[in-house]
Tab-separated table of C-alpha atoms in Angstrom:
chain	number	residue	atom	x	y	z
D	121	UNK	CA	-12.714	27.265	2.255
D	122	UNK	CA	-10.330	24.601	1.491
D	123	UNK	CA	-7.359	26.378	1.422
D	124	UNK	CA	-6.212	24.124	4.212
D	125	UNK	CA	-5.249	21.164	1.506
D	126	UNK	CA	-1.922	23.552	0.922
D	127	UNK	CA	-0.980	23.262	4.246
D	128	UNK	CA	2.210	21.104	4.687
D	129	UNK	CA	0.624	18.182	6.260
D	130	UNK	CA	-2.194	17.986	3.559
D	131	UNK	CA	0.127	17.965	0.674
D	132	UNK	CA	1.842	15.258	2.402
D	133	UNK	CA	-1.358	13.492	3.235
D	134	UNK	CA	-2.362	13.867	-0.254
D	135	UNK	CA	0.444	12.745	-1.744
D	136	UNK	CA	0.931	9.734	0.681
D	137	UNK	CA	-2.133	8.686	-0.648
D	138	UNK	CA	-1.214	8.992	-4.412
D	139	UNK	CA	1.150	6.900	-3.709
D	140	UNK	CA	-0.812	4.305	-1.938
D	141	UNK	CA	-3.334	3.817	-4.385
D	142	UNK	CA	-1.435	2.592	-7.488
D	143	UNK	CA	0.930	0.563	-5.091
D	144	UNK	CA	-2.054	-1.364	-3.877
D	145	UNK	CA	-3.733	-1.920	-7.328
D	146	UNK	CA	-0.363	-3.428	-8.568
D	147	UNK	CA	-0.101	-5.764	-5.204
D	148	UNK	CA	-3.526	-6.848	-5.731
D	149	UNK	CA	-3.178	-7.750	-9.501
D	150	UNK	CA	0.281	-9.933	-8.323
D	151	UNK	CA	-1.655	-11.640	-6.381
D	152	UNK	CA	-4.516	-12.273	-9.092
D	153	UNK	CA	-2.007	-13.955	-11.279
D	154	UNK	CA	-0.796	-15.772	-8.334
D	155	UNK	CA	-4.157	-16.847	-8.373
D	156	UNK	CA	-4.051	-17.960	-12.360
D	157	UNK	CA	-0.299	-19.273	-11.890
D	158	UNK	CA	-1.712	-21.811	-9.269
D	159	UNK	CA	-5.201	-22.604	-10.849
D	160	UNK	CA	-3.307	-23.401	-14.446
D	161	UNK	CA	-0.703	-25.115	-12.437
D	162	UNK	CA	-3.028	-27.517	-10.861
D	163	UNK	CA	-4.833	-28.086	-14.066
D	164	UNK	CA	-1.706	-29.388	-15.800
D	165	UNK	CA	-0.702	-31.573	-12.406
D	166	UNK	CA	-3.810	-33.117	-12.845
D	167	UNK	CA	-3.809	-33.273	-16.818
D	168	UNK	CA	-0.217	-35.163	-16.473
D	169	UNK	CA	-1.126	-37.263	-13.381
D	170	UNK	CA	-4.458	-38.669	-15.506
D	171	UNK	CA	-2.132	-39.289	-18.587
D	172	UNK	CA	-1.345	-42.570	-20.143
D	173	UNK	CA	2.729	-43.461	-18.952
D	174	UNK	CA	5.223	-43.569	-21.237
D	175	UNK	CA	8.646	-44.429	-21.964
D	176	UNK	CA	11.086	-42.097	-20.503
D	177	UNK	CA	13.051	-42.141	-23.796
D	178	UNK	CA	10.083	-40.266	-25.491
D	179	UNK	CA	10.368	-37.127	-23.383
D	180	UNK	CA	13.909	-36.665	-22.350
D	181	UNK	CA	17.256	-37.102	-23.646
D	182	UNK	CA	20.863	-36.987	-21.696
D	183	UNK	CA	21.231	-32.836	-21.233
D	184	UNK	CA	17.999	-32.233	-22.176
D	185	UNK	CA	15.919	-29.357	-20.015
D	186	UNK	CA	12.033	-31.253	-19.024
D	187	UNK	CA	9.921	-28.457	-19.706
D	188	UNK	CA	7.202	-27.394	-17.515
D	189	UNK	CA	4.778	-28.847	-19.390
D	190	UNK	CA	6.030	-32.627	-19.144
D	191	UNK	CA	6.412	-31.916	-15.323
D	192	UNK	CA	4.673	-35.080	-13.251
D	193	UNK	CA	4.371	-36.850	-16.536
D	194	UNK	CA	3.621	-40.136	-15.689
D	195	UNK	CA	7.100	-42.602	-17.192
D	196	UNK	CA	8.359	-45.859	-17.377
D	197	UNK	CA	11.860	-46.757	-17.474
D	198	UNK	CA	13.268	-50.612	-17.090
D	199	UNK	CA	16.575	-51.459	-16.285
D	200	UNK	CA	18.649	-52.546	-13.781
D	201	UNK	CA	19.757	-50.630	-10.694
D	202	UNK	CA	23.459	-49.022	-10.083
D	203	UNK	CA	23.549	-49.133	-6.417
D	204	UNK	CA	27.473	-48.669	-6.159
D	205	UNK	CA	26.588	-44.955	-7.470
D	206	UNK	CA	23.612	-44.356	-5.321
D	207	UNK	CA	23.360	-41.502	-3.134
D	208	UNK	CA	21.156	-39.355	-0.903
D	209	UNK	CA	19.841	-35.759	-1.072
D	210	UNK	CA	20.301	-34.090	2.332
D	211	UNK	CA	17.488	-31.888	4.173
D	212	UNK	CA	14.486	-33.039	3.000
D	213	UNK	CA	11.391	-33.670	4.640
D	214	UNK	CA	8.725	-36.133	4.497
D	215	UNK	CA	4.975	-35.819	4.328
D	216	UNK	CA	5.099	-35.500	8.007
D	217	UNK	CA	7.055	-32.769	7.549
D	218	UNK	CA	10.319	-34.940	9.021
D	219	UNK	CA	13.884	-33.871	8.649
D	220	UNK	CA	15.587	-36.753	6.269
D	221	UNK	CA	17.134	-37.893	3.049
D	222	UNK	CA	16.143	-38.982	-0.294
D	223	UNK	CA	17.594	-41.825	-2.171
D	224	UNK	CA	18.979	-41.016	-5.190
D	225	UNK	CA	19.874	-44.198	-7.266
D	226	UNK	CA	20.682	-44.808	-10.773
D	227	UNK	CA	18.998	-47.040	-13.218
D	228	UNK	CA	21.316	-48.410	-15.822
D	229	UNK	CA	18.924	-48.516	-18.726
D	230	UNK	CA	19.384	-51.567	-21.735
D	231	UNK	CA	20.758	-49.092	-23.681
D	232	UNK	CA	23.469	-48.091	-20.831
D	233	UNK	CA	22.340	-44.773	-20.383
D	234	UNK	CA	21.365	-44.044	-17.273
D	235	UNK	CA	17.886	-42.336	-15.618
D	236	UNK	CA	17.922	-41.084	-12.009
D	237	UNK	CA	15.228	-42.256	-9.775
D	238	UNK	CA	14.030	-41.036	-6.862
D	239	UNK	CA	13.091	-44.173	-4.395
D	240	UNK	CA	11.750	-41.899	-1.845
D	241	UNK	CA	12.383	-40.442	1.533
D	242	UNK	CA	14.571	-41.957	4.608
D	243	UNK	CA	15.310	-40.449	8.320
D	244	UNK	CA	18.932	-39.082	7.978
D	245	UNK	CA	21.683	-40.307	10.115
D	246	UNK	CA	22.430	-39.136	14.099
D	247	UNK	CA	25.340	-37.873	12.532
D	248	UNK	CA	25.256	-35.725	9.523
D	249	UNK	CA	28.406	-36.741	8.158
D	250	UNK	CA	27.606	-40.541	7.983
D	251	UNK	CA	25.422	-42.230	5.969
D	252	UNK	CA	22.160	-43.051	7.057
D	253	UNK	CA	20.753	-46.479	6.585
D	254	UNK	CA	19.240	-47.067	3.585
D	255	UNK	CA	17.034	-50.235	1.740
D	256	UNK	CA	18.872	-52.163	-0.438
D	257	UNK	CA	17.558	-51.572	-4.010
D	258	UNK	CA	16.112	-54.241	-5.979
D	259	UNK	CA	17.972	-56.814	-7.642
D	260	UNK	CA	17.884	-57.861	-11.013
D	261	UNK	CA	16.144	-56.047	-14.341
D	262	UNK	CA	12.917	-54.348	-13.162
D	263	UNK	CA	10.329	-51.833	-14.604
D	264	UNK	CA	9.923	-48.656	-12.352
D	265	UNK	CA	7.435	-45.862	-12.790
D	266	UNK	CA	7.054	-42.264	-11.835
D	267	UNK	CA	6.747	-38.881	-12.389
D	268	UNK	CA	9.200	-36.971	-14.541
D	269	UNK	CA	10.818	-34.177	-12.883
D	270	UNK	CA	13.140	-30.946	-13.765
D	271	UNK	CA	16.590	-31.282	-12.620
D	272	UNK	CA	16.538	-28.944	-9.398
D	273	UNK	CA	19.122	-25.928	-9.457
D	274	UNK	CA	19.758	-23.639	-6.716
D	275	UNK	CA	17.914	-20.864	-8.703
D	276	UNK	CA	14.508	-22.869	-9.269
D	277	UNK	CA	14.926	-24.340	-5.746
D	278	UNK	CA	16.383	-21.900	-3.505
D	279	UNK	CA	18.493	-24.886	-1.779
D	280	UNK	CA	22.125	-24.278	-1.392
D	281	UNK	CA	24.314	-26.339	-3.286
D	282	UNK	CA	27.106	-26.933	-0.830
D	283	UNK	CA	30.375	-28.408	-1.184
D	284	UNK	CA	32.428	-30.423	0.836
D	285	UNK	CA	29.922	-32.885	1.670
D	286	UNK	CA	30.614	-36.241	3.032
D	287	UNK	CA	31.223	-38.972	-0.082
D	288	UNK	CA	27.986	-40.296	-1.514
D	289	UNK	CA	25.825	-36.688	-0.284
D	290	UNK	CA	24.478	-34.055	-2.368
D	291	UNK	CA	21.875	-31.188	-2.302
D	292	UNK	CA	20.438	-31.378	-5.417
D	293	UNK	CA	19.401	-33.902	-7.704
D	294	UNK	CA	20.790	-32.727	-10.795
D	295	UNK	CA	21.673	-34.872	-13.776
D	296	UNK	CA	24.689	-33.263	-15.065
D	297	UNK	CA	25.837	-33.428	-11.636
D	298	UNK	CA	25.510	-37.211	-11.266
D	299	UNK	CA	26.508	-37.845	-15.362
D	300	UNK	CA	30.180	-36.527	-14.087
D	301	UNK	CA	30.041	-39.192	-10.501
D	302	UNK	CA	28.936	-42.193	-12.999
D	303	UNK	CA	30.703	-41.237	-16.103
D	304	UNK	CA	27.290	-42.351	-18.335
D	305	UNK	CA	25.058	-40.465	-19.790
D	306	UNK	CA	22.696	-39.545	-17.995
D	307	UNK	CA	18.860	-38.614	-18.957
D	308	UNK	CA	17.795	-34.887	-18.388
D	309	UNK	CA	15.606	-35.073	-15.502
D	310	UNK	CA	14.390	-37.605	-13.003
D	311	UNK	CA	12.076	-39.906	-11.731
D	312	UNK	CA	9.802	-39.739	-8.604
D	313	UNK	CA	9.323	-43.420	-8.120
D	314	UNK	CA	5.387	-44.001	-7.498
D	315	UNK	CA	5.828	-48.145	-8.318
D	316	UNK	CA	6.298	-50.685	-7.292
D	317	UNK	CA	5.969	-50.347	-4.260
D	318	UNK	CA	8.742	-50.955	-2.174
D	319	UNK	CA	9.238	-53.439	0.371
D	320	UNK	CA	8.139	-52.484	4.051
D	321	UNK	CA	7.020	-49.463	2.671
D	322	UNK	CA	10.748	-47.614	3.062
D	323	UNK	CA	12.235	-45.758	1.774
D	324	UNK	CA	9.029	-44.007	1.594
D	325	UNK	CA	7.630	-43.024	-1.596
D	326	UNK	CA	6.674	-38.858	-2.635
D	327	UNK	CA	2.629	-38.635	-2.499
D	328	UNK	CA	1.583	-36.725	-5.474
D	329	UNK	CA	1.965	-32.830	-5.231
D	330	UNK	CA	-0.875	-31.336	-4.047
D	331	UNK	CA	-3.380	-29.925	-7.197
D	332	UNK	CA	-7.120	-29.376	-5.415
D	333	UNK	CA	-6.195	-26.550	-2.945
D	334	UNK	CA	-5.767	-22.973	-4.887
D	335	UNK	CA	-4.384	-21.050	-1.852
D	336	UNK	CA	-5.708	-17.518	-0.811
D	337	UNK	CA	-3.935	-15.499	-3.574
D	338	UNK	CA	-7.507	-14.393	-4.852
D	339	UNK	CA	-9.008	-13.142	-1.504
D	340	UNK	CA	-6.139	-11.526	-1.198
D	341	UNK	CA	-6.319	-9.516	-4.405
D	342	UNK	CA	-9.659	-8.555	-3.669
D	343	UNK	CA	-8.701	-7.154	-0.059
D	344	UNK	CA	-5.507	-5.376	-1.388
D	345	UNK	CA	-8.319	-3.778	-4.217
D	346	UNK	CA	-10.873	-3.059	-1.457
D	347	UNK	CA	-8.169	-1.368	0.298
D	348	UNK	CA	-7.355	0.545	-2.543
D	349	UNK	CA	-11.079	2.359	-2.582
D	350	UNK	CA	-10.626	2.883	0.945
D	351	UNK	CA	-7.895	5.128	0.271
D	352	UNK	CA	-9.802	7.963	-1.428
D	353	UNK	CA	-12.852	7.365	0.463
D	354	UNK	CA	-10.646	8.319	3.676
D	355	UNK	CA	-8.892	10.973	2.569
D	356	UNK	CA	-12.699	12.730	1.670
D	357	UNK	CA	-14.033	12.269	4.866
D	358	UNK	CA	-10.839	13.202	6.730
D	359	UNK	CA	-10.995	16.557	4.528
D	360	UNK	CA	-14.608	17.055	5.368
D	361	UNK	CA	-14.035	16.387	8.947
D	362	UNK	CA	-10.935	19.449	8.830
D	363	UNK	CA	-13.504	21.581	6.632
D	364	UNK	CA	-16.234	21.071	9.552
D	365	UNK	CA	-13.932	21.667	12.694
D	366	UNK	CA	-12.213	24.954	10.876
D	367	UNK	CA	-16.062	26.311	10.640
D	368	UNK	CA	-16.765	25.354	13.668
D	369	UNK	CA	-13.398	27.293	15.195
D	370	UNK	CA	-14.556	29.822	13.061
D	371	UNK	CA	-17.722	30.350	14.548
D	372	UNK	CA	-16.631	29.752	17.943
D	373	UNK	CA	-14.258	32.913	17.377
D	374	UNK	CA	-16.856	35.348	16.159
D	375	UNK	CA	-19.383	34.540	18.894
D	376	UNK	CA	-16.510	35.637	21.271
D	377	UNK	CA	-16.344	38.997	19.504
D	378	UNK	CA	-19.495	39.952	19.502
D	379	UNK	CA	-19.803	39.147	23.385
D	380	UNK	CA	-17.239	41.494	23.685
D	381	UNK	CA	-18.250	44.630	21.708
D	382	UNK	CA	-21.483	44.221	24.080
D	383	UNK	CA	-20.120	44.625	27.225
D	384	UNK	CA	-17.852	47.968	26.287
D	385	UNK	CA	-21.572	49.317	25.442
D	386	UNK	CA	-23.391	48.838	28.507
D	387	UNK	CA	-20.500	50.864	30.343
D	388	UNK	CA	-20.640	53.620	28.723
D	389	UNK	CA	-24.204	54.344	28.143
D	390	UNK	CA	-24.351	54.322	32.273
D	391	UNK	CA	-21.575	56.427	33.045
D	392	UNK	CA	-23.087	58.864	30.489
D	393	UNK	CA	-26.959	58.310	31.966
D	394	UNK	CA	-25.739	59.296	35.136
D	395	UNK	CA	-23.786	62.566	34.725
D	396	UNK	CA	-26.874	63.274	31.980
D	397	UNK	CA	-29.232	63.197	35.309
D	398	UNK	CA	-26.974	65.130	37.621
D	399	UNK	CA	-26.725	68.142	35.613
D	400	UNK	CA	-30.009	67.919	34.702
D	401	UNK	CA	-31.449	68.386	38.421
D	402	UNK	CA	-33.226	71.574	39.447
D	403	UNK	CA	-30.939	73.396	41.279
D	404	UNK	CA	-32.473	75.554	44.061
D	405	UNK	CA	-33.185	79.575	43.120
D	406	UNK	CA	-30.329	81.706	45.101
D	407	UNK	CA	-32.952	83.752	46.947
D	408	UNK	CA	-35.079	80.974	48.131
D	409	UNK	CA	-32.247	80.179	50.298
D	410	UNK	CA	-31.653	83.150	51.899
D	411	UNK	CA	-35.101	83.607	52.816
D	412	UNK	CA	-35.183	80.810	54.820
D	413	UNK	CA	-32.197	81.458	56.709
D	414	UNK	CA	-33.594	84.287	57.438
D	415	UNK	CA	-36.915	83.216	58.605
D	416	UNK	CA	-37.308	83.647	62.694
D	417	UNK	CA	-37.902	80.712	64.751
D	418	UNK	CA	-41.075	80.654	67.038
């Protein structure tokens, strides 16, 4: 009855679908933690952003590694700025989503180490080797806050980290990087300035990173899992449909048989009626005959 499943195109059917069913269970379970990844994420944006700030000197150290958990920790750090070692971190883009720079400039703290701070975002220049116009820094001690950040690496970031730039250009805003330009120490990390604010609003300052919206990781678990019991629920009914249309063939061939076998029996039954009734005919007695040739005519 089902002996159609061994055909070659079943067993590959079959096993197609073997296949597909684990493959889709383990997309829709990446996805789920996706899902927990971005919901835990915005939960410790949020935690860090609501925090109390606190001297930068309490959470990093020159070569230290920020771990995730102090990222967007709100820090202050006062000091004067070195604007003889600033620079500017080509192609990136603004909350307008506008091709630019960011400025890069040290803060000499009283100490004389040194914490990077990001002062925010600038158009870049017409031409990509010269340096676009940036605001002076401030002048003179001051007290900046922002949000601690990782030094960026072209692993974590997936941004190039070219060489042969034009002087005063870089890619990524690394401290060790910057610690060999100034030849301080530098502090581990940086700072996303979020005050004061600066004056005519450029360069302009990073909003906070977004922590409400969860994405669509988690409907899309649940449609790679629905997709998953549509697998076997296919293959049934595709199985039943083969089952049905084989009967049906089936069928279909027998009732052609039997119309068949009835024709060949009508044929001969008449052929054999009618020689049955010919030799079954009286046949006229021999003498009868002759007397009525020889009967006289009036």
């Amino acid at each position: 009855m089902y002996r159609f499943l061994l055909s070659r195109q079943w067993v590959i059917l079959t096993l197609i679908a073997l296949v597909l069913i684990p493959t889709m269970i383990e997309l829709g379970f990446w996805q789920f933690h996706r899902h927990e990844r971005r919901v835990a994420q915005n939960a410790l944006i949020a935690d860090n952003l609501k925090a109390k700030p606190v001297p930068v000197g309490e959470l990093t150290s020159p070569g230290h590694t920020v771990p995730r958990a102090d990222y967007w920790r709100q820090v202050t750090a006062t000091g004067t700025f070195d604007t003889s070692h600033e620079v500017v971190v080509r192609r990136r883009t603004n909350s307008d989503d506008r091709q630019g720079v960011l400025v890069l400039t040290p803060l000499v703290l009283p100490d004389g180490r040194v914490v990077l701070v990001n002062r925010g975002w600038v158009p870049a220049a017409a031409d990509q080797r010269s340096y676009p116009s940036v605001p002076p820094a401030p002048e003179g001690e001051i007290t900046v806050t922002g949000r601690l950040k990782a030094d960026e690496t072209t692993g974590a970031s997936g941004i190039k980290d070219l060489k042969g730039l034009p002087d005063r250009q870089v890619m990524l805003i690394n401290s060790e990087q910057q610690a060999a330009l100034i030849g301080r120490e530098v502090l581990g990390g940086y700072l996303e300035q979020t005050a004061p604010d600066p004056v005519g609003d450029t360069p302009e300052l990073i909003p906070e990173p977004d922590h409400d919206s969860i994405g669509a990781h988690m409907a899309y678990a649940v449609q790679w899992w629905l997709f998953t019991a549509g697998v076997p629920v296919g293959w049934v009914i595709l199985v039943r449909r083969e089952k049905r249309d084989q009967e049906a063939a089936t069928r279909a061939g027998a009732a052609g048989s039997g119309a068949g076998d009835g024709d060949g029996d009508g044929d001969g039954d008449g052929d054999g009626d009618g020689d049955g009734a010919a030799s079954d005919a009286p046949e006229a007695p021999a003498g009868d005959t002759a007397a009525v040739q020889a009967t006289p005519s009036l």
